XYZ file of C-alpha atoms in Angstrom:
783
model
C -3.372 -1.507 6.337
C -3.719 -4.416 8.864
C -6.771 -4.088 11.761
C -3.026 -2.682 14.062
C -2.216 0.070 12.275
C 1.089 -1.408 10.660
C 1.928 -1.696 7.653
C 2.336 -5.420 5.703
C 5.969 -6.202 4.703
C 3.890 -6.602 1.060
C 3.082 -2.614 0.847
C 7.112 -1.987 1.766
C 8.781 -5.387 -0.585
C 6.600 -5.460 -3.523
C 8.004 -8.168 -6.193
C 10.620 -6.385 -8.603
C 12.058 -9.099 -10.197
C 10.982 -13.133 -10.649
C 13.271 -15.965 -11.789
C 11.879 -18.864 -13.373
C 13.558 -22.099 -13.213
C 12.275 -24.140 -15.650
C 11.070 -23.218 -19.225
C 7.999 -26.056 -20.218
C 4.725 -25.404 -20.179
C 4.235 -24.148 -16.540
C 7.372 -22.226 -16.410
C 6.886 -20.404 -19.497
C 3.926 -19.611 -18.479
C 4.157 -18.626 -15.194
C 7.095 -16.504 -17.338
C 4.467 -14.827 -19.817
C 2.199 -14.174 -17.126
C 4.391 -12.052 -15.382
C 6.002 -10.064 -18.108
C 1.829 -9.419 -19.117
C 2.383 -8.374 -15.444
C 5.065 -5.243 -16.264
C 7.545 -7.726 -13.903
C 11.536 -8.220 -15.517
C 12.478 -12.205 -15.628
C 14.865 -14.216 -15.663
C 14.149 -17.706 -17.557
C 16.458 -20.067 -17.355
C 16.709 -23.970 -18.251
C 18.940 -26.350 -19.410
C 21.485 -25.636 -22.263
C 19.757 -23.319 -24.951
C 15.884 -24.894 -23.943
C 14.859 -21.268 -22.154
C 15.889 -19.366 -25.504
C 14.333 -21.984 -27.348
C 10.914 -21.616 -25.538
C 10.531 -18.088 -25.729
C 10.351 -18.371 -29.605
C 7.343 -21.131 -28.829
C 5.836 -18.527 -26.314
C 5.617 -15.840 -29.156
C 3.733 -17.982 -31.741
C 1.965 -20.031 -28.778
C -2.480 -20.580 -29.108
C -3.990 -19.484 -26.796
C -1.630 -16.524 -26.732
C 0.453 -16.834 -23.376
C 1.183 -12.814 -23.981
C -1.673 -10.218 -23.865
C 1.106 -8.716 -26.304
C 3.475 -10.041 -28.058
C 5.579 -6.970 -26.858
C 5.559 -8.166 -23.101
C 7.995 -10.962 -24.131
C 10.474 -8.155 -23.768
C 10.666 -8.456 -20.357
C 12.014 -11.773 -20.707
C 15.683 -12.641 -19.916
C 16.786 -16.297 -20.930
C 19.679 -18.147 -19.695
C 20.758 -21.922 -18.595
C 20.926 -23.498 -15.020
C 25.279 -24.130 -15.489
C 26.383 -20.832 -16.314
C 23.719 -18.110 -15.068
C 22.106 -19.487 -11.958
C 24.547 -16.808 -10.593
C 22.050 -14.543 -11.736
C 18.751 -15.059 -9.316
C 20.614 -13.550 -6.401
C 19.123 -9.854 -7.420
C 15.664 -11.208 -7.594
C 13.247 -10.871 -4.590
C 11.085 -14.150 -5.875
C 12.088 -17.555 -7.441
C 9.633 -19.975 -9.048
C 11.424 -23.151 -9.318
C 9.159 -25.444 -12.407
C 11.432 -28.219 -13.394
C 11.032 -31.754 -13.850
C 8.745 -33.588 -10.820
C 11.398 -35.289 -9.578
C 12.299 -35.404 -5.664
C 16.367 -35.488 -5.801
C 16.702 -33.069 -8.818
C 14.589 -30.476 -7.022
C 16.697 -30.830 -3.478
C 20.086 -30.280 -6.104
C 18.587 -27.268 -7.780
C 17.968 -25.611 -3.808
C 20.981 -26.855 -2.186
C 22.568 -24.668 -5.135
C 20.275 -21.850 -4.202
C 20.827 -22.198 -0.786
C 24.124 -21.465 -1.455
C 23.713 -18.438 -3.208
C 20.694 -16.588 -1.358
C 20.813 -14.002 0.812
C 18.381 -11.683 2.443
C 14.813 -11.438 2.077
C 14.510 -13.586 -1.622
C 11.588 -15.650 -1.648
C 11.664 -19.314 -3.137
C 8.558 -21.352 -4.509
C 7.804 -24.515 -6.295
C 5.459 -24.973 -8.914
C 5.361 -28.916 -8.092
C 1.920 -30.075 -7.472
C 3.030 -33.388 -6.079
C 5.430 -32.817 -4.022
C 5.447 -32.592 -0.366
C 7.764 -29.015 1.418
C 8.689 -31.346 4.433
C 9.872 -33.595 1.844
C 12.476 -31.118 -0.694
C 13.767 -28.695 2.413
C 15.355 -31.299 3.724
C 18.667 -30.270 4.804
C 17.993 -26.938 3.989
C 19.398 -23.870 6.198
C 16.732 -22.050 8.365
C 17.082 -18.992 6.130
C 16.056 -20.843 2.811
C 12.733 -22.686 5.034
C 12.125 -19.379 5.670
C 11.195 -18.247 2.921
C 10.161 -21.400 0.634
C 6.478 -22.511 -0.242
C 4.392 -23.583 -3.085
C 2.830 -21.705 -5.704
C 0.598 -23.662 -7.712
C -0.467 -21.776 -10.220
C -3.189 -23.584 -13.239
C -2.116 -24.204 -16.625
C -2.446 -22.006 -18.285
C -1.546 -19.582 -15.819
C -2.337 -16.673 -18.102
C -6.152 -17.540 -18.487
C -7.236 -19.211 -14.940
C -7.841 -17.055 -11.731
C -6.319 -19.993 -8.965
C -3.357 -19.829 -7.586
C -2.662 -22.088 -4.530
C -0.844 -21.494 -1.980
C 1.064 -23.646 0.511
C 3.587 -22.342 3.298
C 5.566 -24.587 5.110
C 6.133 -24.558 9.171
C 8.666 -22.914 8.842
C 7.270 -20.680 6.559
C 7.931 -16.521 8.092
C 4.720 -14.663 7.979
C 5.762 -11.858 6.357
C 6.870 -14.108 3.237
C 3.638 -15.348 3.379
C 2.016 -11.700 3.037
C 4.557 -10.790 0.457
C 3.456 -13.506 -2.061
C -0.216 -13.309 -1.232
C -0.129 -9.994 -2.289
C 1.959 -10.334 -5.571
C -0.297 -13.349 -6.057
C -3.468 -11.453 -5.808
C -2.155 -7.054 -6.824
C 0.806 -7.576 -9.494
C -0.644 -11.275 -11.123
C -5.035 -10.524 -10.299
C -5.005 -13.876 -8.643
C -7.352 -15.584 -6.869
C -5.577 -17.152 -3.991
C -6.547 -20.008 -1.730
C -4.575 -21.238 0.816
C -3.928 -25.152 1.169
C -2.499 -27.068 3.119
C 0.716 -29.597 2.519
C -1.131 -32.125 1.540
C -0.977 -34.152 -1.908
C -2.929 -32.339 -5.177
C -3.990 -29.554 -2.743
C -6.981 -28.487 -3.079
C -9.035 -28.207 -6.511
C -7.261 -30.922 -7.710
C -8.273 -33.073 -5.299
C -11.682 -32.722 -4.811
C -11.385 -31.460 -9.390
C -10.412 -34.878 -10.089
C -12.727 -36.926 -7.711
C -15.713 -35.451 -8.729
C -14.407 -36.105 -12.267
C -13.661 -39.599 -11.747
C -15.878 -40.780 -9.676
C -18.566 -39.703 -12.299
C -16.783 -41.562 -15.242
C -16.693 -44.846 -12.392
C -20.837 -43.908 -12.587
C -21.499 -43.919 -16.167
C -19.512 -47.434 -16.533
C -21.474 -48.496 -13.875
C -24.890 -47.132 -15.528
C -23.692 -48.604 -18.972
C -24.107 -44.200 -20.268
C -22.258 -42.894 -22.954
C -19.300 -40.256 -22.496
C -21.884 -38.167 -24.598
C -24.239 -38.524 -21.967
C -21.860 -37.905 -18.708
C -20.998 -34.700 -20.307
C -25.113 -33.487 -21.515
C -24.884 -34.142 -17.502
C -21.471 -33.840 -16.134
C -21.859 -30.178 -17.902
C -23.714 -26.543 -17.580
C -26.726 -28.522 -16.084
C -24.778 -29.126 -13.149
C -23.563 -25.655 -12.980
C -19.784 -26.663 -14.778
C -18.189 -25.382 -17.980
C -19.550 -26.266 -20.959
C -16.432 -28.586 -21.375
C -17.656 -30.828 -18.401
C -15.772 -33.869 -18.234
C -14.798 -36.048 -21.009
C -14.120 -32.471 -22.799
C -12.206 -31.076 -20.085
C -10.120 -33.887 -19.858
C -9.105 -33.938 -24.121
C -8.048 -30.005 -23.416
C -5.673 -30.821 -19.556
C -4.430 -33.627 -21.597
C -4.969 -37.737 -20.361
C -1.281 -37.740 -19.453
C -1.728 -34.093 -16.907
C -4.983 -36.148 -15.146
C -3.664 -39.017 -15.054
C -0.526 -38.269 -13.327
C -3.052 -36.670 -10.671
C -5.048 -39.252 -10.158
C -2.017 -41.119 -10.289
C -0.480 -39.766 -7.327
C -3.553 -39.061 -4.983
C -3.783 -42.522 -5.563
C -0.165 -43.498 -5.008
C -0.136 -40.607 -1.671
C -3.622 -41.239 -0.159
C -3.541 -44.375 1.228
C -5.951 -43.992 4.222
C -8.181 -42.372 1.787
C -12.098 -43.792 2.347
C -12.846 -43.250 -1.902
C -9.219 -44.214 -2.745
C -10.680 -46.473 -5.600
C -11.951 -43.260 -7.406
C -8.584 -42.204 -8.055
C -8.753 -45.691 -9.730
C -7.752 -45.272 -13.736
C -10.162 -47.173 -16.223
C -8.314 -49.655 -18.117
C -9.698 -48.374 -21.145
C -8.333 -44.770 -20.497
C -5.347 -46.624 -19.782
C -4.676 -48.038 -23.116
C -5.696 -44.273 -24.516
C -2.653 -43.156 -22.821
C -0.484 -46.107 -24.522
C -1.955 -45.412 -27.683
C -1.217 -41.867 -27.400
C -4.523 -40.338 -27.241
C -3.712 -37.550 -25.106
C -6.616 -34.854 -25.900
C -6.151 -31.780 -28.122
C -2.604 -32.054 -28.310
C -2.246 -35.413 -30.359
C -5.467 -34.358 -32.025
C -7.975 -36.974 -30.620
C -8.330 -38.355 -26.468
C -12.185 -39.144 -25.782
C -13.479 -37.238 -28.408
C -11.331 -36.561 -32.208
C -12.597 -34.453 -35.282
C -12.679 -36.550 -37.920
C -13.314 -34.596 -41.095
C -16.353 -32.153 -40.168
C -17.464 -34.192 -37.632
C -16.422 -35.160 -34.251
C -15.569 -38.691 -33.652
C -16.488 -40.078 -29.497
C -13.916 -43.005 -28.661
C -15.848 -45.550 -27.352
C -15.170 -47.097 -23.919
C -15.723 -50.233 -24.851
C -14.428 -51.253 -28.029
C -11.715 -48.426 -27.599
C -12.268 -47.671 -30.866
C -13.594 -44.163 -32.279
C -17.047 -43.970 -33.227
C -20.062 -41.292 -34.613
C -21.533 -38.732 -31.966
C -23.846 -40.892 -30.595
C -25.692 -41.222 -26.492
C -29.252 -41.082 -25.338
C -31.441 -38.200 -27.111
C -33.585 -37.736 -23.895
C -30.782 -37.093 -21.957
C -30.015 -34.729 -24.346
C -32.607 -32.094 -24.911
C -33.249 -32.795 -21.373
C -30.273 -31.707 -20.617
C -30.606 -28.820 -22.656
C -33.426 -27.743 -21.458
C -32.168 -27.438 -18.428
C -29.288 -25.761 -19.562
C -31.160 -22.778 -20.461
C -31.933 -21.493 -16.860
C -30.370 -18.323 -16.179
C -30.067 -18.846 -12.500
C -27.392 -21.339 -11.246
C -29.036 -22.513 -8.448
C -32.232 -22.990 -9.418
C -30.138 -24.859 -12.597
C -28.501 -27.662 -10.522
C -31.744 -27.923 -7.991
C -33.807 -28.760 -11.032
C -31.210 -31.263 -12.199
C -31.501 -33.172 -9.159
C -35.480 -33.067 -9.432
C -35.382 -34.342 -12.415
C -37.230 -37.852 -12.645
C -35.900 -40.888 -14.139
C -31.976 -42.129 -14.565
C -31.430 -38.201 -15.051
C -32.311 -37.138 -11.709
C -30.734 -40.464 -10.223
C -27.292 -39.556 -11.759
C -27.023 -36.070 -10.514
C -27.919 -37.150 -7.275
C -25.481 -39.616 -7.565
C -22.291 -37.574 -8.812
C -23.424 -35.112 -6.882
C -24.135 -36.645 -3.231
C -20.508 -38.587 -3.156
C -18.711 -35.049 -4.462
C -20.097 -32.995 -1.973
C -20.108 -34.829 0.807
C -16.281 -35.886 0.370
C -15.627 -32.141 -0.202
C -17.514 -32.029 3.094
C -14.374 -34.879 4.802
C -11.528 -32.992 3.878
C -12.331 -30.169 5.525
C -9.341 -29.813 8.458
C -7.457 -31.685 6.120
C -7.362 -29.930 2.840
C -8.143 -26.659 4.088
C -9.846 -25.302 7.362
C -12.407 -23.135 5.507
C -14.998 -24.374 2.727
C -15.451 -21.406 0.781
C -11.145 -21.899 0.043
C -12.523 -25.069 -1.451
C -15.500 -23.207 -3.247
C -13.184 -20.383 -4.487
C -10.650 -23.054 -5.604
C -13.584 -24.918 -7.802
C -14.599 -21.373 -9.232
C -10.871 -20.688 -10.282
C -9.810 -23.846 -11.009
C -12.038 -25.665 -12.421
C -14.521 -22.837 -14.046
C -17.482 -24.019 -12.011
C -20.232 -22.137 -11.321
C -20.897 -22.847 -7.631
C -18.372 -24.669 -5.518
C -19.089 -27.700 -3.552
C -20.741 -26.387 -0.855
C -22.472 -23.427 -2.174
C -24.091 -26.366 -4.887
C -25.525 -27.480 -1.074
C -26.870 -24.476 0.153
C -28.423 -24.256 -3.439
C -30.045 -28.009 -3.340
C -30.749 -26.874 0.153
C -28.811 -27.716 3.243
C -30.820 -29.426 5.247
C -32.996 -31.685 2.980
C -29.755 -32.453 1.071
C -28.057 -32.879 4.667
C -31.191 -35.331 5.494
C -30.564 -37.105 2.527
C -27.714 -38.191 2.338
C -27.918 -39.617 5.704
C -31.161 -41.647 4.190
C -28.658 -42.850 1.305
C -26.425 -44.059 3.722
C -23.624 -41.476 3.082
C -20.705 -40.801 5.607
C -21.101 -37.394 6.432
C -18.740 -35.990 9.387
C -19.365 -34.640 12.995
C -18.624 -30.513 11.289
C -22.675 -31.155 9.958
C -24.197 -32.600 11.935
C -22.477 -29.798 14.857
C -24.073 -27.212 11.978
C -27.770 -29.081 11.376
C -27.721 -29.020 15.335
C -26.999 -25.603 15.774
C -29.875 -24.633 13.633
C -27.602 -23.396 10.662
C -30.190 -23.602 7.667
C -27.006 -22.929 4.976
C -23.117 -23.312 4.802
C -23.071 -19.258 3.092
C -25.384 -16.909 5.474
C -25.051 -13.549 3.857
C -21.115 -12.049 4.463
C -20.600 -15.176 6.769
C -19.605 -18.647 6.108
C -19.934 -21.569 8.786
C -16.612 -22.613 10.050
C -16.392 -26.247 11.144
C -13.177 -25.308 13.321
C -15.365 -22.482 15.079
C -18.788 -24.274 15.672
C -20.442 -20.729 14.134
C -20.622 -18.920 11.454
C -18.086 -16.159 10.686
C -17.713 -13.206 8.811
C -16.072 -14.233 5.053
C -12.630 -11.733 4.599
C -13.598 -9.203 2.370
C -11.109 -6.992 0.182
C -13.609 -3.944 -0.472
C -11.997 -3.328 -4.574
C -13.622 -6.443 -4.772
C -16.918 -5.594 -4.358
C -20.121 -6.390 -6.858
C -22.449 -4.585 -8.615
C -25.481 -5.485 -6.051
C -23.638 -4.301 -3.448
C -22.715 -1.270 -4.734
C -25.994 -0.143 -5.985
C -27.496 2.054 -3.675
C -31.569 2.088 -2.742
C -33.952 0.031 -3.510
C -34.532 0.464 -7.237
C -33.497 1.567 -10.331
C -32.940 5.278 -11.107
C -34.472 4.440 -14.865
C -35.502 0.678 -16.546
C -36.714 -0.396 -19.006
C -36.774 -3.715 -21.072
C -33.324 -3.449 -22.044
C -31.728 -2.251 -19.319
C -30.820 0.058 -15.760
C -29.412 3.208 -14.136
C -28.727 2.631 -10.971
C -27.383 5.458 -8.049
C -23.635 3.489 -7.161
C -22.661 5.852 -4.566
C -20.677 8.720 -4.485
C -22.052 10.620 -7.422
C -22.220 8.095 -9.681
C -25.175 6.592 -12.530
C -24.660 3.040 -12.961
C -26.045 1.870 -16.747
C -26.601 -1.542 -17.179
C -27.972 -3.661 -20.174
C -30.347 -6.629 -19.271
C -31.402 -7.531 -23.101
C -30.132 -10.901 -24.251
C -26.072 -11.199 -24.149
C -26.368 -7.795 -23.093
C -27.635 -6.948 -26.978
C -27.897 -3.117 -28.252
C -31.913 -3.261 -29.422
C -34.281 -0.575 -29.074
C -34.373 0.067 -25.155
C -31.208 -0.156 -24.355
C -30.568 2.739 -27.124
C -33.297 5.044 -25.320
C -31.786 3.755 -22.074
C -28.635 5.539 -23.168
C -29.895 8.943 -23.536
C -32.308 8.736 -20.778
C -28.985 8.138 -18.336
C -26.413 10.274 -20.003
C -29.512 13.144 -19.431
C -30.263 11.950 -15.951
C -26.613 11.515 -14.909
C -25.974 15.270 -16.217
C -28.725 16.944 -14.083
C -27.933 14.814 -10.685
C -24.688 12.771 -10.818
C -20.965 14.018 -11.270
C -20.323 11.079 -13.992
C -22.022 7.826 -15.852
C -20.601 4.267 -15.443
C -21.310 0.980 -17.734
C -20.534 -1.592 -16.043
C -22.975 -4.954 -17.864
C -22.525 -8.089 -16.038
C -23.417 -11.762 -17.891
C -21.102 -14.378 -19.981
C -19.622 -10.762 -22.207
C -20.271 -7.461 -22.125
C -21.967 -7.140 -25.732
C -22.124 -9.048 -28.147
C -23.153 -5.672 -30.393
C -26.681 -4.767 -31.889
C -29.752 -7.195 -31.522
C -29.249 -8.839 -35.498
C -32.647 -11.032 -35.047
C -34.119 -7.310 -34.952
C -32.199 -5.654 -37.463
C -32.178 -8.676 -39.405
C -36.414 -8.928 -39.011
C -36.873 -5.461 -40.217
C -35.083 -5.962 -43.307
C -36.937 -9.139 -44.201
C -40.032 -6.740 -43.899
C -37.896 -3.815 -45.947
C -39.242 -1.828 -43.071
C -35.967 0.886 -43.493
C -37.679 4.270 -41.923
C -37.714 2.618 -38.177
C -34.425 0.796 -39.031
C -33.112 4.239 -40.049
C -34.225 5.638 -37.001
C -33.214 2.677 -35.041
C -28.997 3.515 -36.470
C -29.134 7.006 -36.341
C -30.797 6.627 -33.078
C -27.067 4.935 -31.974
C -25.115 6.844 -33.602
C -26.007 9.581 -31.958
C -26.217 7.665 -28.053
C -22.988 6.998 -28.566
C -21.807 11.354 -30.004
C -24.309 11.820 -26.853
C -21.962 9.310 -24.355
C -18.896 11.456 -25.836
C -19.868 14.925 -26.233
C -21.819 14.644 -22.552
C -20.909 17.134 -19.932
C -19.844 14.665 -17.301
C -16.876 11.599 -17.794
C -18.309 8.529 -19.288
C -17.063 4.979 -18.264
C -17.066 1.979 -19.748
C -15.380 -0.955 -17.890
C -15.617 -4.266 -21.133
C -14.937 -7.785 -20.773
C -14.768 -10.576 -22.664
C -16.575 -10.393 -25.995
C -16.914 -6.850 -26.547
C -17.900 -7.147 -30.680
C -19.470 -5.020 -32.962
C -21.813 -2.557 -30.878
C -20.334 -3.502 -27.667
C -16.737 -1.681 -28.872
C -18.797 0.850 -30.707
C -20.184 2.169 -26.769
C -16.214 1.732 -26.259
C -15.459 4.149 -28.686
C -18.333 6.923 -27.640
C -16.840 6.554 -24.252
C -14.464 9.370 -22.254
C -12.306 6.405 -20.300
C -12.534 2.285 -20.730
C -11.288 0.349 -17.901
C -11.206 -3.127 -19.287
C -10.581 -6.928 -17.826
C -6.787 -7.891 -19.511
C -9.229 -10.272 -21.237
C -11.395 -8.636 -23.357
C -12.334 -9.323 -27.091
C -12.581 -6.684 -28.953
C -13.348 -5.938 -32.425
C -15.713 -3.973 -35.137
C -16.609 -7.737 -36.881
C -20.138 -6.390 -39.549
C -18.666 -7.314 -42.327
C -18.789 -11.113 -41.125
C -22.700 -11.068 -40.607
C -22.961 -8.159 -44.275
C -22.757 -5.279 -42.414
C -20.725 -2.568 -42.049
C -19.812 -0.928 -38.202
C -23.805 1.672 -37.870
C -22.933 3.429 -34.088
C -21.092 5.513 -35.161
C -18.335 3.221 -35.645
C -16.592 4.294 -38.362
C -16.064 7.891 -37.289
C -14.809 7.125 -33.697
C -12.383 4.702 -34.860
C -11.203 6.836 -36.949
C -10.705 9.922 -35.387
C -8.914 8.056 -32.353
C -6.214 7.380 -34.556
C -6.293 10.807 -35.981
C -5.958 12.496 -32.244
C -2.985 14.678 -32.714
C -3.286 15.294 -35.986
C -4.260 19.493 -36.679
C -7.239 20.762 -37.842
C -6.992 22.365 -40.397
C -3.465 21.696 -42.195
C -3.185 20.009 -45.301
C -1.959 16.375 -44.039
C -1.927 13.111 -45.710
C -4.745 11.181 -43.778
C -4.645 7.947 -46.260
C -2.134 6.325 -44.102
C -4.382 6.523 -40.958
C -8.078 5.869 -42.972
C -6.283 2.422 -44.564
C -5.606 1.278 -41.117
C -8.781 1.329 -39.905
C -10.286 0.486 -43.271
C -8.152 -2.600 -42.396
C -8.942 -3.487 -39.041
C -12.534 -3.411 -39.820
C -12.755 -4.577 -43.276
C -10.691 -7.851 -42.340
C -13.276 -7.822 -38.749
C -9.960 -7.140 -37.116
C -10.382 -9.152 -33.767
C -8.121 -7.596 -29.940
C -7.346 -10.725 -28.179
C -6.534 -8.485 -24.794
C -6.606 -5.527 -23.500
C -3.332 -4.535 -24.741
C -3.756 -6.068 -28.567
C -6.942 -3.562 -28.020
C -5.362 -0.826 -27.140
C -2.616 -1.792 -30.014
C -5.411 -1.406 -32.567
C -6.490 1.520 -31.893
C -9.407 -0.106 -30.048
C -8.723 1.626 -26.456
C -6.736 4.511 -25.687
C -3.072 3.986 -24.972
C -3.594 5.274 -21.167
C -7.384 3.465 -21.074
C -7.159 1.246 -17.586
C -6.761 -2.498 -17.566
C -8.003 -4.793 -14.920
C -5.881 -7.975 -14.124
C -8.848 -9.397 -12.238
C -12.316 -9.109 -13.078
C -13.378 -9.306 -9.601
C -11.801 -5.828 -8.968
C -12.491 -4.424 -12.052
C -16.296 -2.537 -11.256
C -14.409 -0.576 -8.085
C -11.182 0.425 -10.568
C -13.191 1.413 -12.994
C -15.794 3.963 -10.530
C -12.106 4.966 -9.278
C -11.241 6.374 -12.986
C -14.336 7.810 -12.954
C -14.100 9.548 -10.064
C -10.773 10.614 -10.679
C -11.859 12.298 -13.793
C -15.298 13.965 -12.276
C -12.779 15.389 -9.558
C -9.682 16.589 -11.928
C -12.875 19.224 -13.498
C -13.775 17.752 -16.947
C -14.731 19.241 -19.695
C -16.086 16.872 -22.760
C -14.330 17.809 -25.956
C -14.777 19.422 -29.096
C -15.892 18.328 -32.701
C -13.539 18.038 -35.186
C -13.055 17.744 -38.670
C -10.207 16.400 -41.359
C -9.881 16.381 -44.815
C -10.265 12.587 -45.756
C -8.655 11.172 -48.808
C -11.797 11.119 -51.169
C -12.358 10.342 -54.262
C -8.651 8.875 -55.348
C -8.619 7.340 -51.091
C -11.399 5.331 -52.192
C -9.710 4.844 -56.054
C -6.838 3.593 -53.730
C -8.481 0.899 -51.618
C -10.195 -0.256 -54.467
C -7.300 -1.699 -56.265
C -5.794 -3.424 -52.369
C -9.631 -4.793 -52.734
C -9.590 -5.941 -55.902
C -5.898 -7.862 -55.168
C -7.140 -9.684 -52.236
C -9.923 -10.948 -54.695
C -8.227 -11.711 -57.533
C -5.746 -13.821 -54.896
C -9.416 -15.215 -53.369
C -8.540 -13.885 -50.460
C -12.353 -11.839 -51.194
C -15.610 -12.788 -52.752
C -17.544 -10.607 -54.997
C -20.229 -9.752 -51.878
C -17.490 -9.013 -49.779
C -15.684 -6.324 -52.112
C -19.055 -4.357 -51.829
C -18.907 -4.388 -48.683
C -15.392 -3.137 -48.551
C -15.737 -0.261 -50.927
C -19.324 0.462 -48.858
C -16.588 0.949 -45.791
C -13.889 2.973 -48.229
C -16.217 5.363 -49.028
C -17.279 5.777 -45.666
C -13.703 6.351 -44.319
C -12.572 8.315 -47.186
C -15.083 11.321 -46.313
C -16.995 10.507 -49.772
C -16.284 11.209 -52.932
C -15.831 15.183 -52.297
C -13.683 14.153 -48.732
C -10.725 15.432 -50.043
C -12.045 18.981 -51.362
C -13.071 20.432 -47.720
C -12.438 19.001 -43.844
C -15.247 16.243 -43.827
C -17.538 17.008 -39.878
C -18.791 14.308 -38.130
C -22.567 14.119 -38.789
C -20.857 14.145 -42.418
C -19.492 10.654 -41.873
C -22.315 9.437 -39.778
C -24.424 9.875 -42.408
C -22.757 8.369 -44.802
C -22.065 4.703 -43.050
C -26.331 4.985 -41.697
C -26.558 4.203 -45.736
C -24.422 2.030 -45.906
C -25.802 0.516 -43.281
C -28.572 0.758 -44.468
C -28.171 -0.736 -48.259
C -26.583 -3.753 -46.856
C -29.136 -4.814 -45.208
C -30.957 -4.980 -48.249
C -28.276 -7.305 -49.954
C -29.685 -10.577 -50.062
C -26.300 -11.917 -49.137
C -25.848 -10.065 -46.791
C -29.323 -10.916 -45.346
C -28.096 -14.541 -45.639
C -25.528 -14.130 -43.395
C -27.165 -12.827 -41.071
C -29.328 -15.664 -41.037
C -26.345 -18.062 -41.517
C -25.110 -16.096 -38.258
C -27.551 -16.453 -36.224
C -28.403 -19.765 -37.012
C -24.791 -21.574 -36.875
C -23.051 -18.545 -34.600
C -19.971 -18.489 -37.279
C -19.886 -15.904 -40.086
C -20.671 -17.379 -43.923
C -18.608 -16.305 -46.418
C -20.740 -16.038 -50.061
């Protein structure tokens, strides 16, 4: 609700149906993500292109749909026969070819069809609103704006919005609410200038670095080493990013800047080097043509040499590579970037020149592309996956010192920077305030309470519980928050100990327990190095106790007298998924990739994963009744034996990893708040823990039947002898042992079978080889 007490139009008039005009890469991707959000879509294009595009979307990789069943929400048609159907839509997203006259012709037809408050949005990246709406009615102009998605729309958080001079405030409020609340996007309002915010700053940074590389005589590998993780940018850095985006797309954006920005002081930065022009002529466009700046040749990656225009084996300066690898291990990004710039010799010199040019350019764009430094920072983080935006980087390097060094180097800075320094500003960001060049002072940052971060939610100056592997904090409202601090949020003895202690503490003093981790992945599973070391030293008793400890940690969560909610995201593998299976409910980020993948390292799940996956599958099956459980066992067996990985939270529900009733957070920045609300709702409704269950399982006959299935895979060359051994260990557990069909099998018996199977596989030389190979290469070994 607005401070005035009025309810925004977006809250009373949601977007219920959307038409997407144009079914190309962007149009199709936007339509798919609308369907992911549960919004019905009318997808139109010329002839039968839309129907063909939908077929391709269902098979696309990376997947456009969070689950292919979402495609049912998309109705296809053609622009010639079905355009009148858009009159029933709340929003029309235009994503046709970037030709002004063709767009104008389409908008004229829409203008004649539409009445009421239907919003028309263009996904253009280079055309101006004023040029596109020439001759349009007042109603059309008031409901027209730009919605610039980043590709692929499912995965990229940024949505740039651009309003025209006539766009009505209600239309702006409504489209922002739709983008943020329904689509889960991060909103950046941009001015109507070429390439808006992120592409303007991003392509300038990339092209400036490429020109500097040529000037310094560096290799492409050197540039990517310097402009990747050490600089707070993604691993794809410069050239790998170009290959992923597509050189034709990249050059189109850069050329648009050069052609349009005739008064830009850095216009020549947007000049495409001749060797890149030549690559486009040859069709070397990146990943989509199997070769761009980099190309896979056999098992090796070759690099296109800018000097010869030919591919060669990867090379580069070893000193730069080693130094950048070491810098990349600095966890704190601000400290990492500062250390990069402080490096001696060519590394520090290059980093400073590249960064100072980019930071100064961003500062000079304030007032042109946006009035807000935070908008630029958000755009670069959400659209280019930078860890820090330009102004956050400036602060990391030291605002005053960096400004002084730029001036000493003769780098032009805008007047607002001088004003900030003169006013005593020591940084651009100051807590919850940001320097406003327009105001000439700090202003409060607009905050959505749903985007609360873990440090802000935590109460008190210290954790309630703490050890070397995890912490438990008071998160307010009677919620205890458990967070791992182990490497990669892996599960080790300290984490296991803390789970038991946190549940005890939550039962005694709190209303519920929330498992919420930070970092790149929710949990990568068990500490595999510790398991391998214990197995190598034949510490079987210690290993057995560790396995039992985690089994009963997840069981302790499941049967606690208070609700337990897990908030998984990104990688949720092995023991990480077992943690979710032991929770009463899950509030998963939409982009959660989950699976019980232990067979890849020669093992089976060892943290009650087999039990809880099977019991999940059997929910609703009455106990004490002779029911054939083989079909349920078979499905769980396939998921585990084939190391099935769900590539979204919705897929995880379909696989049985999560329940259909579990929550999904479309925007991960709201996941913590949403998970806490789910937990509080469970606590307030009178929570009761589940009761232990027992089922008659397939037993010996089921083991024999699964053996035939596995033998068929082996005969077809799809499974090795060791794969068969692992699979049969798993089959024995899931079938309740040979006697599983005689009487109902309780949970402790399944856990005992799981524990002994896991332990026996730890002693297998081939399983140990798989573990060692994975630790060294981060990929599974087939042996």
